[in-house]
mmCIF file with all atom_site columns, C-alpha atoms in Angstrom:
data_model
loop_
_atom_site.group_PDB
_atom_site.id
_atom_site.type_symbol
_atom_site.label_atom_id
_atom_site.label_alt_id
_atom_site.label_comp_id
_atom_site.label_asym_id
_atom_site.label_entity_id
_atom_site.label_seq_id
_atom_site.pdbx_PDB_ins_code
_atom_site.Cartn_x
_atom_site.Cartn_y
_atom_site.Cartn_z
_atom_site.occupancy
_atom_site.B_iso_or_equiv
_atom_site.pdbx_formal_charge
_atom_site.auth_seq_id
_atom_site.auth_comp_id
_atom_site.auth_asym_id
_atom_site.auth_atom_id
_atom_site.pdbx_PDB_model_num
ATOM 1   C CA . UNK E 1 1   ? -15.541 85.777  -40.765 1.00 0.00 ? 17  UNK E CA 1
ATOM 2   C CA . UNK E 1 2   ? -18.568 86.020  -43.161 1.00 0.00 ? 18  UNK E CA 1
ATOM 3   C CA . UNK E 1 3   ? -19.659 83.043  -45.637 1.00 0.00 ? 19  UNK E CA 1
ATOM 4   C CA . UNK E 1 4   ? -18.620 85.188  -48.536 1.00 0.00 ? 20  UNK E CA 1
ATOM 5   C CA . UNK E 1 5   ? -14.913 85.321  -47.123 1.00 0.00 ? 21  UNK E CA 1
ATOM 6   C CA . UNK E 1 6   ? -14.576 81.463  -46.074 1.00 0.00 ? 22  UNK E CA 1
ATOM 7   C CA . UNK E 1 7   ? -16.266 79.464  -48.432 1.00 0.00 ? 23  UNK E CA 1
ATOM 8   C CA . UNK E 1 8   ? -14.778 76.125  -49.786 1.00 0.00 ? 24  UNK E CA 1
ATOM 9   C CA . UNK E 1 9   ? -13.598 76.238  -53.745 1.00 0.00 ? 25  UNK E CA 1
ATOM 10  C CA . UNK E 1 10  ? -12.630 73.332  -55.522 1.00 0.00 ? 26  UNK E CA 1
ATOM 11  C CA . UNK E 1 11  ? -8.839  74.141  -56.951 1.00 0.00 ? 27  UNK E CA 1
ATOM 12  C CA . UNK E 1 12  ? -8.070  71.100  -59.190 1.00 0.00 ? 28  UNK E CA 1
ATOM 13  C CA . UNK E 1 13  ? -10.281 67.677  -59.252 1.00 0.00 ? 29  UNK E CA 1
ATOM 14  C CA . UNK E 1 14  ? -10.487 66.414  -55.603 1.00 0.00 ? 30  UNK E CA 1
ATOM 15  C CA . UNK E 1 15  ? -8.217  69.333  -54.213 1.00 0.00 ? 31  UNK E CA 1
ATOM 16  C CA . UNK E 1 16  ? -10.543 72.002  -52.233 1.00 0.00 ? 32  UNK E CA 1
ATOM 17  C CA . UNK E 1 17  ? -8.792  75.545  -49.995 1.00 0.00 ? 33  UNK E CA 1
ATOM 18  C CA . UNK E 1 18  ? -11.292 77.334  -48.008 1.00 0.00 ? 34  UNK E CA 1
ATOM 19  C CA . UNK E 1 19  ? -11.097 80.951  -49.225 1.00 0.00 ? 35  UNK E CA 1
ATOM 20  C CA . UNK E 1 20  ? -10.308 83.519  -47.236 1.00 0.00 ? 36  UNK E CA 1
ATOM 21  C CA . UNK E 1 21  ? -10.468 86.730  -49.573 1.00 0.00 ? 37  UNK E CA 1
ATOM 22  C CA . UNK E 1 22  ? -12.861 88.969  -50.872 1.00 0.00 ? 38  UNK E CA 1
ATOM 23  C CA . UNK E 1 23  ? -14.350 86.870  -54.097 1.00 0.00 ? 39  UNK E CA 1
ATOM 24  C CA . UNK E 1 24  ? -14.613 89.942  -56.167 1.00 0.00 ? 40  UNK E CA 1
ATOM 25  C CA . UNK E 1 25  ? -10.590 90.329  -55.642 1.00 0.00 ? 41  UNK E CA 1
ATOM 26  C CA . UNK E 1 26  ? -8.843  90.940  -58.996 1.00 0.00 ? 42  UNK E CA 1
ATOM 27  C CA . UNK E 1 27  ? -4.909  90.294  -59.641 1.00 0.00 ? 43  UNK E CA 1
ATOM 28  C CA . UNK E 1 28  ? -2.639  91.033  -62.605 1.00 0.00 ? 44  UNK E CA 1
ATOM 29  C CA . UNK E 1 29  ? 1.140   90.917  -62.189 1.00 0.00 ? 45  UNK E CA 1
ATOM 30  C CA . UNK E 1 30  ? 1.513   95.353  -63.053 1.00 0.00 ? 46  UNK E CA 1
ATOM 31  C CA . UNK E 1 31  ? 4.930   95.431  -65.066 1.00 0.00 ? 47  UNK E CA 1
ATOM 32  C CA . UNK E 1 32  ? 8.246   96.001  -63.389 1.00 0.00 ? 48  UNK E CA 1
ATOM 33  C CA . UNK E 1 33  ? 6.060   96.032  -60.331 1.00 0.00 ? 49  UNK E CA 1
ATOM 34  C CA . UNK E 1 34  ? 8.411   93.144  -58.680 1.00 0.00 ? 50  UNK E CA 1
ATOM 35  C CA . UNK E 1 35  ? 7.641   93.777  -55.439 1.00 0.00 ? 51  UNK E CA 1
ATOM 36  C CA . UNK E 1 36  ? 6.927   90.131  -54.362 1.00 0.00 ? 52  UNK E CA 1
ATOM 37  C CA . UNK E 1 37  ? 10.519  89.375  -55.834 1.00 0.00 ? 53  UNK E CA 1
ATOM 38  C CA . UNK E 1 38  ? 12.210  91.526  -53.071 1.00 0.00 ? 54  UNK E CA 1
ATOM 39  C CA . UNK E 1 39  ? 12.467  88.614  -50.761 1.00 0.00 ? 55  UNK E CA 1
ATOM 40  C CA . UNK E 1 40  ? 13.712  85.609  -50.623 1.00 0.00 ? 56  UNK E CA 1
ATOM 41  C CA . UNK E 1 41  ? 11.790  82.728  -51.902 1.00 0.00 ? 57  UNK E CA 1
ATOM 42  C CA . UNK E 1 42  ? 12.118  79.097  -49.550 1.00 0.00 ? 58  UNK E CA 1
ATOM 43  C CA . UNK E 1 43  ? 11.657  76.475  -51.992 1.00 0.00 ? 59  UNK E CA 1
ATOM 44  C CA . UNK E 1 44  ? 8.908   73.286  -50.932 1.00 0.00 ? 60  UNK E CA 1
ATOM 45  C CA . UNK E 1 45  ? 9.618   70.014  -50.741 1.00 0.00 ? 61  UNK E CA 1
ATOM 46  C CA . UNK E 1 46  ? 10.704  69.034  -54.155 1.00 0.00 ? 62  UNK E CA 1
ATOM 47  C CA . UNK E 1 47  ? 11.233  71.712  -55.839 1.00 0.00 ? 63  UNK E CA 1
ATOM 48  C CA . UNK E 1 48  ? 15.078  72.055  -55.254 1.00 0.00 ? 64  UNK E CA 1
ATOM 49  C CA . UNK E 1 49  ? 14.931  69.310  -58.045 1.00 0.00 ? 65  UNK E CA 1
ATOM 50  C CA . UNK E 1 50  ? 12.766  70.846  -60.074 1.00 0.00 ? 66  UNK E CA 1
ATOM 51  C CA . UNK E 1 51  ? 15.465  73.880  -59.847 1.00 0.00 ? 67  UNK E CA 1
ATOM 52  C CA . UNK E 1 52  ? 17.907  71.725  -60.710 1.00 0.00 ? 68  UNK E CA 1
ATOM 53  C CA . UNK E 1 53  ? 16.817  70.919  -63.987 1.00 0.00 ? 69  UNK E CA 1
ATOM 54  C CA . UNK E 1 54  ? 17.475  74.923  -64.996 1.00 0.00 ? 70  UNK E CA 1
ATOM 55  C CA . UNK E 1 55  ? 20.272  75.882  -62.840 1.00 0.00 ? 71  UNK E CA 1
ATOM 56  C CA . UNK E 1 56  ? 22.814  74.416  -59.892 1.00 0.00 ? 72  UNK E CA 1
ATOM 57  C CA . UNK E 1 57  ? 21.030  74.680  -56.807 1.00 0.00 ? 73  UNK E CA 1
ATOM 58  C CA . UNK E 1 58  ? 24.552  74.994  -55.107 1.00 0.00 ? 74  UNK E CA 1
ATOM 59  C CA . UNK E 1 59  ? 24.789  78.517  -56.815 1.00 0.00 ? 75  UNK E CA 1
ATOM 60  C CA . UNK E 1 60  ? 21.420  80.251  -56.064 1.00 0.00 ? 76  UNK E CA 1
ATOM 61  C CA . UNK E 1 61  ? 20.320  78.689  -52.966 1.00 0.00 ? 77  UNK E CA 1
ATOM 62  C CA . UNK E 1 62  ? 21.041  78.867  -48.684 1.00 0.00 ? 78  UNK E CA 1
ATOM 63  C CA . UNK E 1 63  ? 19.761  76.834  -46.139 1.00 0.00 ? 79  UNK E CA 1
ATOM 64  C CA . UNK E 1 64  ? 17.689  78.648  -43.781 1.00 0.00 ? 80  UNK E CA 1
ATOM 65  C CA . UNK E 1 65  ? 16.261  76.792  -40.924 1.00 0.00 ? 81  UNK E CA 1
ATOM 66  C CA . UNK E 1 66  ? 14.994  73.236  -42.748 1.00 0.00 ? 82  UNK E CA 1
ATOM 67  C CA . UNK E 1 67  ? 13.968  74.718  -46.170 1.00 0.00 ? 83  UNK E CA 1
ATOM 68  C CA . UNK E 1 68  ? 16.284  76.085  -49.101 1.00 0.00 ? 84  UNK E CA 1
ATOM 69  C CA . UNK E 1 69  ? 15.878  79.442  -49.750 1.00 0.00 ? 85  UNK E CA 1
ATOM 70  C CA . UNK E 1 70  ? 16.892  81.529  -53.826 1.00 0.00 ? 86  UNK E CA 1
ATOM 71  C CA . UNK E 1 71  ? 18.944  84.264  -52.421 1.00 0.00 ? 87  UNK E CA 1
ATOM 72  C CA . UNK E 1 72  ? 18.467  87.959  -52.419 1.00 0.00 ? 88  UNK E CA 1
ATOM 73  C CA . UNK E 1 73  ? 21.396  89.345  -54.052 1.00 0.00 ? 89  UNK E CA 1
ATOM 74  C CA . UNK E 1 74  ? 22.757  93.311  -54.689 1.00 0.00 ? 90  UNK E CA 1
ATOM 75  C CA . UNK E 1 75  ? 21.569  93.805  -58.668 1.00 0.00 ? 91  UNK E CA 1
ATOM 76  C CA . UNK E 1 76  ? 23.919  96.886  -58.806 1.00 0.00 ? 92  UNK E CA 1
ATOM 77  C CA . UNK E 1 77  ? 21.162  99.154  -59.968 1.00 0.00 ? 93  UNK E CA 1
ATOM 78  C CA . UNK E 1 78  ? 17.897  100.920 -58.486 1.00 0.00 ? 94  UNK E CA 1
ATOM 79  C CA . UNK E 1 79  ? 15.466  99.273  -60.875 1.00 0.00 ? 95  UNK E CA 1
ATOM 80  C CA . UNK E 1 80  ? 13.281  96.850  -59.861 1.00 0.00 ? 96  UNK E CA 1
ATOM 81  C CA . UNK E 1 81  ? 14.824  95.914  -56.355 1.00 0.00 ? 97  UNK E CA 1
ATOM 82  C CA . UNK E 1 82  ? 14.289  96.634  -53.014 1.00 0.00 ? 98  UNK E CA 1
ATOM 83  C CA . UNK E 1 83  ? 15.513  99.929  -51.393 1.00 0.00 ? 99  UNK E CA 1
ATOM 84  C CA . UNK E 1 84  ? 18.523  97.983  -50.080 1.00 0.00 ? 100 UNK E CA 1
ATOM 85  C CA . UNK E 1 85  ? 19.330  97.522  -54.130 1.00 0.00 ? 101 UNK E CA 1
ATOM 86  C CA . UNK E 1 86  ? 18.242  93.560  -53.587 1.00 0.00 ? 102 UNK E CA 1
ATOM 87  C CA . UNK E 1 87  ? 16.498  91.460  -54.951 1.00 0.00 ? 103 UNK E CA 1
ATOM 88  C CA . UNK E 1 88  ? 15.303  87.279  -55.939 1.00 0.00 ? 104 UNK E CA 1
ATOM 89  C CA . UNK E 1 89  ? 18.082  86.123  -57.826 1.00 0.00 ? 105 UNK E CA 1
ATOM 90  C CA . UNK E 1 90  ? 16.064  85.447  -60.940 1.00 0.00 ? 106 UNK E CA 1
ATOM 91  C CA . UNK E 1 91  ? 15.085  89.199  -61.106 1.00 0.00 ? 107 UNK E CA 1
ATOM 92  C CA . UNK E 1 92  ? 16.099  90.105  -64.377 1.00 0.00 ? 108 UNK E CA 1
ATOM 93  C CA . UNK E 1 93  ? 17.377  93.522  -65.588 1.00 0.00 ? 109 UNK E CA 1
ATOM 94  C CA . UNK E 1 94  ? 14.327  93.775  -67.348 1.00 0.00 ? 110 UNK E CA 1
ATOM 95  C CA . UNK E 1 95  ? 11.953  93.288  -64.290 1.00 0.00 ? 111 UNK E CA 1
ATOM 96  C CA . UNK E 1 96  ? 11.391  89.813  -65.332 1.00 0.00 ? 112 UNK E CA 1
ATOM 97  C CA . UNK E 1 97  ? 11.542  86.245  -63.448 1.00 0.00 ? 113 UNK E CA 1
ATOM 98  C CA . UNK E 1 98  ? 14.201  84.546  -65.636 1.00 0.00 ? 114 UNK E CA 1
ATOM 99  C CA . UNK E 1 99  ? 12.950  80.962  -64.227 1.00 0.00 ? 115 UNK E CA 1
ATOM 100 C CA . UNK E 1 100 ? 9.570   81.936  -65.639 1.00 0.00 ? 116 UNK E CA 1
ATOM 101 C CA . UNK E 1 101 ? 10.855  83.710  -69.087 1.00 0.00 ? 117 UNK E CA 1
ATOM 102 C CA . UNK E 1 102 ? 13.245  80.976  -69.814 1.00 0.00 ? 118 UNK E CA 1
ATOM 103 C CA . UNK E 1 103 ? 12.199  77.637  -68.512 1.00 0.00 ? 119 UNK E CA 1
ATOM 104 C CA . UNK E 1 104 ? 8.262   78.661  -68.236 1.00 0.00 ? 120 UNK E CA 1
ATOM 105 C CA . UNK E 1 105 ? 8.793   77.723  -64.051 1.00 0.00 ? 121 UNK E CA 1
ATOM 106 C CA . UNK E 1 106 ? 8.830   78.721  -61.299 1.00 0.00 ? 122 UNK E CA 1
ATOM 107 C CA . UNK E 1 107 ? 8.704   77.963  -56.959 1.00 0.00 ? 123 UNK E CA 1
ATOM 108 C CA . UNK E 1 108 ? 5.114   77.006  -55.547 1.00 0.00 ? 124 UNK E CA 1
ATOM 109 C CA . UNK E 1 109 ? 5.882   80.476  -53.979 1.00 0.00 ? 125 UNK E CA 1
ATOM 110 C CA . UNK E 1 110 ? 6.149   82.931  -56.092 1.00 0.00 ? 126 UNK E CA 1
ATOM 111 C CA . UNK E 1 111 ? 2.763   81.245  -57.911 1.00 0.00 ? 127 UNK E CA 1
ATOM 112 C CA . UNK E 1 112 ? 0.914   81.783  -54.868 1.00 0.00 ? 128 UNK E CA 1
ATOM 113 C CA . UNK E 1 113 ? 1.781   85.345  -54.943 1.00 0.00 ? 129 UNK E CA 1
ATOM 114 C CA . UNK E 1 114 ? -0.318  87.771  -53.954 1.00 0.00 ? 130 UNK E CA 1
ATOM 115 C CA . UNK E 1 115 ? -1.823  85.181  -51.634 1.00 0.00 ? 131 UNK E CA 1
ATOM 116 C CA . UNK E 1 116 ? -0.761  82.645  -48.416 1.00 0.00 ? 132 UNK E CA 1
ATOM 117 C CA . UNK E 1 117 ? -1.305  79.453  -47.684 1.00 0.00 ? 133 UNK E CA 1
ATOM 118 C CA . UNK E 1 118 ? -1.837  77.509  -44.511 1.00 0.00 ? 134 UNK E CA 1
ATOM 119 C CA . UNK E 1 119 ? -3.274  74.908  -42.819 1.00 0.00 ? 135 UNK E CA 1
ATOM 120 C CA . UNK E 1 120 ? -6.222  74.471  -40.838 1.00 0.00 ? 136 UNK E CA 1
ATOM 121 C CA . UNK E 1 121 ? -7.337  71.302  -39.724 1.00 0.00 ? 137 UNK E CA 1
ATOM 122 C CA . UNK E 1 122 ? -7.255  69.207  -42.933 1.00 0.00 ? 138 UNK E CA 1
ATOM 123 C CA . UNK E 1 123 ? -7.927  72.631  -44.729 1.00 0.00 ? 139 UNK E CA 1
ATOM 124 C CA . UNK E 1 124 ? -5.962  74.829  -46.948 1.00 0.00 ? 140 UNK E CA 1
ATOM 125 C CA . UNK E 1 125 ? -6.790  77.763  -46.611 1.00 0.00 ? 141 UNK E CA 1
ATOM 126 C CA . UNK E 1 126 ? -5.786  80.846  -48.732 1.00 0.00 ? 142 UNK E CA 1
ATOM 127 C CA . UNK E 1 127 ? -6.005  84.602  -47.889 1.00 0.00 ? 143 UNK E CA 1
ATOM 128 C CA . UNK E 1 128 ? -4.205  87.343  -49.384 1.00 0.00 ? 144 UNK E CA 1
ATOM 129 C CA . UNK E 1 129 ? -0.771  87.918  -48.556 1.00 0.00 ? 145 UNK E CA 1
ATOM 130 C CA . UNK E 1 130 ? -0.946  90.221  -45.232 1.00 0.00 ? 146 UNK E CA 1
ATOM 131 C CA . UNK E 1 131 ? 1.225   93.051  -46.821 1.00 0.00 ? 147 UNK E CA 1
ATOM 132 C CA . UNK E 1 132 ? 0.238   92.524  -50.797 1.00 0.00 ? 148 UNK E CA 1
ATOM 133 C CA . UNK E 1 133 ? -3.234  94.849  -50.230 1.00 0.00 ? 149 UNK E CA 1
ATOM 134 C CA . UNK E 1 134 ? -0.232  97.912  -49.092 1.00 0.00 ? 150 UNK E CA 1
ATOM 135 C CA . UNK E 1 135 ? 2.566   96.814  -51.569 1.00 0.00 ? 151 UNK E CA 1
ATOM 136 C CA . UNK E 1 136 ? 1.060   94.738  -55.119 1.00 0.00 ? 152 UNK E CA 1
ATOM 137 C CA . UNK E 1 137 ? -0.051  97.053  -57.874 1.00 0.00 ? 153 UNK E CA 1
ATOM 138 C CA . UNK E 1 138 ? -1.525  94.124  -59.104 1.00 0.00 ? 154 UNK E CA 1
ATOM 139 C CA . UNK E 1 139 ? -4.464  93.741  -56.900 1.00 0.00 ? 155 UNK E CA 1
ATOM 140 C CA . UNK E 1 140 ? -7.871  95.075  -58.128 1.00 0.00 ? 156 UNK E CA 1
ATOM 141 C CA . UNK E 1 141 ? -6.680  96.649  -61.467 1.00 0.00 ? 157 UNK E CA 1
ATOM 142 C CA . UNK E 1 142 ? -8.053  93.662  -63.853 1.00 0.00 ? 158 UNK E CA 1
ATOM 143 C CA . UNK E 1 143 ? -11.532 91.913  -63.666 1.00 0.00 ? 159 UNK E CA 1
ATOM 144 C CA . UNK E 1 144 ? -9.463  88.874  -63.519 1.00 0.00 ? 160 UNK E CA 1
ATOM 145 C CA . UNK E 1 145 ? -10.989 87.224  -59.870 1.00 0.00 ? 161 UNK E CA 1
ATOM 146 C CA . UNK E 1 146 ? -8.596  85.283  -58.773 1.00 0.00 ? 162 UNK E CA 1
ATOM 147 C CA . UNK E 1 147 ? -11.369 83.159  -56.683 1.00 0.00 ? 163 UNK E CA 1
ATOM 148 C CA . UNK E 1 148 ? -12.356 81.769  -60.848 1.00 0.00 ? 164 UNK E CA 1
ATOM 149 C CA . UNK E 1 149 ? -8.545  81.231  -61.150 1.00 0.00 ? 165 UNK E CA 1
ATOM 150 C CA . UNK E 1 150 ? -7.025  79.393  -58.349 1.00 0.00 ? 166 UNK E CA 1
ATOM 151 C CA . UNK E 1 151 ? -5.245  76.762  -60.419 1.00 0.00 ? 167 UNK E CA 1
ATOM 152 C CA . UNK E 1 152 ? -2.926  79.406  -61.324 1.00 0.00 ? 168 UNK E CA 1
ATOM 153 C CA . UNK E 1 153 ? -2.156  79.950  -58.091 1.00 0.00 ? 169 UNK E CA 1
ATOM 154 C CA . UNK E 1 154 ? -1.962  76.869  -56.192 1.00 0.00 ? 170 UNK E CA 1
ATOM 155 C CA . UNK E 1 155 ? 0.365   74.273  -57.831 1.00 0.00 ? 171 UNK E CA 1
ATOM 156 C CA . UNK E 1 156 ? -1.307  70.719  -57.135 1.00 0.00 ? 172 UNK E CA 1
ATOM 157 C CA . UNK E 1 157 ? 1.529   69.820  -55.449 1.00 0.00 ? 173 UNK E CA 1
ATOM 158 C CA . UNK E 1 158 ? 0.577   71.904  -52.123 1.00 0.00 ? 174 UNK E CA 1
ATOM 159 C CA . UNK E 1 159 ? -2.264  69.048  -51.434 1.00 0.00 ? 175 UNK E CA 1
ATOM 160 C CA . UNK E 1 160 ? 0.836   66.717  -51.277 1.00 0.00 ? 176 UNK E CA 1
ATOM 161 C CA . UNK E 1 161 ? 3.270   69.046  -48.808 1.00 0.00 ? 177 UNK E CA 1
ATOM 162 C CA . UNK E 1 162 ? 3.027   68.626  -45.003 1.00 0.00 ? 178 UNK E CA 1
ATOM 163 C CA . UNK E 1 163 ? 3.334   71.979  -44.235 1.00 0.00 ? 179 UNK E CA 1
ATOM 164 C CA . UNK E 1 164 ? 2.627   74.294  -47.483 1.00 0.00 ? 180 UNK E CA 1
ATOM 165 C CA . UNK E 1 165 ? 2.594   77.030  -45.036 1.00 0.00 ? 181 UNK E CA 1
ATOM 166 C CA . UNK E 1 166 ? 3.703   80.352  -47.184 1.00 0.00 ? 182 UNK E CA 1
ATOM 167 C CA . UNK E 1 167 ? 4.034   82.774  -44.844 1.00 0.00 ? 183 UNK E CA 1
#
């Protein structure tokens, strides 16, 4: 991989990912794109609480393997979903996270979105998402580089997780 690709960016004070993208990549979230809210989204340690404070857990959540998961669910419309008709919970009719609308929140994961996390090491490292460059309308359409904006993408908290894996 070339220097410009993997080069090590300071994300909040004493937090640093090795980058793994193209520094001139640009993201906006494209209205009623929603394609990143098509899936389910495994909440990190943590954050189940943080849920909690907006909605019961119990009701929008499954356990899948050792993380809980929001739910896909059949939005009885073609709109903003997925062509099985599914999509996040949250997913508003309007195309809209309701987490984020609402309560101004929303899972480590969908922030990350377009890009992944894992570990290397005692590195984070963060490429873009290995389908986003086929599926996001939102990549290269701004001159918004998310390389100058990481913060908005990586929550703090990620430092703190022992696996912030987001694959």
């Amino acid at each position: 991989m070339s220097e410009a690709l993997h080069r090590r960016v300071e994300v909040h004070p004493g937090c640093e990912a090795v980058v793994e993208f193209d520094p001139d990549l640009t993201f906006e979230c494209v209205p009623q794109c929603t394609w990143c809210c098509h899936r389910g989204v495994p909440l990190f340690d943590g954050e189940r609480a943080d849920l909690a404070r907006y909605v019961d857990p119990e009701a929008v959540t499954a356990r899948v393997g050792d993380r809980d998961v929001i739910g896909r669910e059949d939005k009885g419309r073609e709109e903003y979903v997925d062509v099985d008709g599914r999509a996040c919970h949250f997913l508003g009719d309007d195309g809209q996270c309701g987490l984020q609308v609402d309560h101004g929140w929303k899972p480590a994961r969908c922030s990350v979105f377009p890009l992944s996390v894992h570990v290397e090491g005692d590195d984070l490292h963060v490429s873009l998402h290995e389908s986003a460059g086929q599926y996001c309308e939102g990549l290269n359409v701004s001159d918004w580089r998310v390389v100058d904006h990481l913060d908005a993408f990586l929550p703090r908290a990620l430092w703190d997780l022992p696996d912030p894996t987001t694959e």
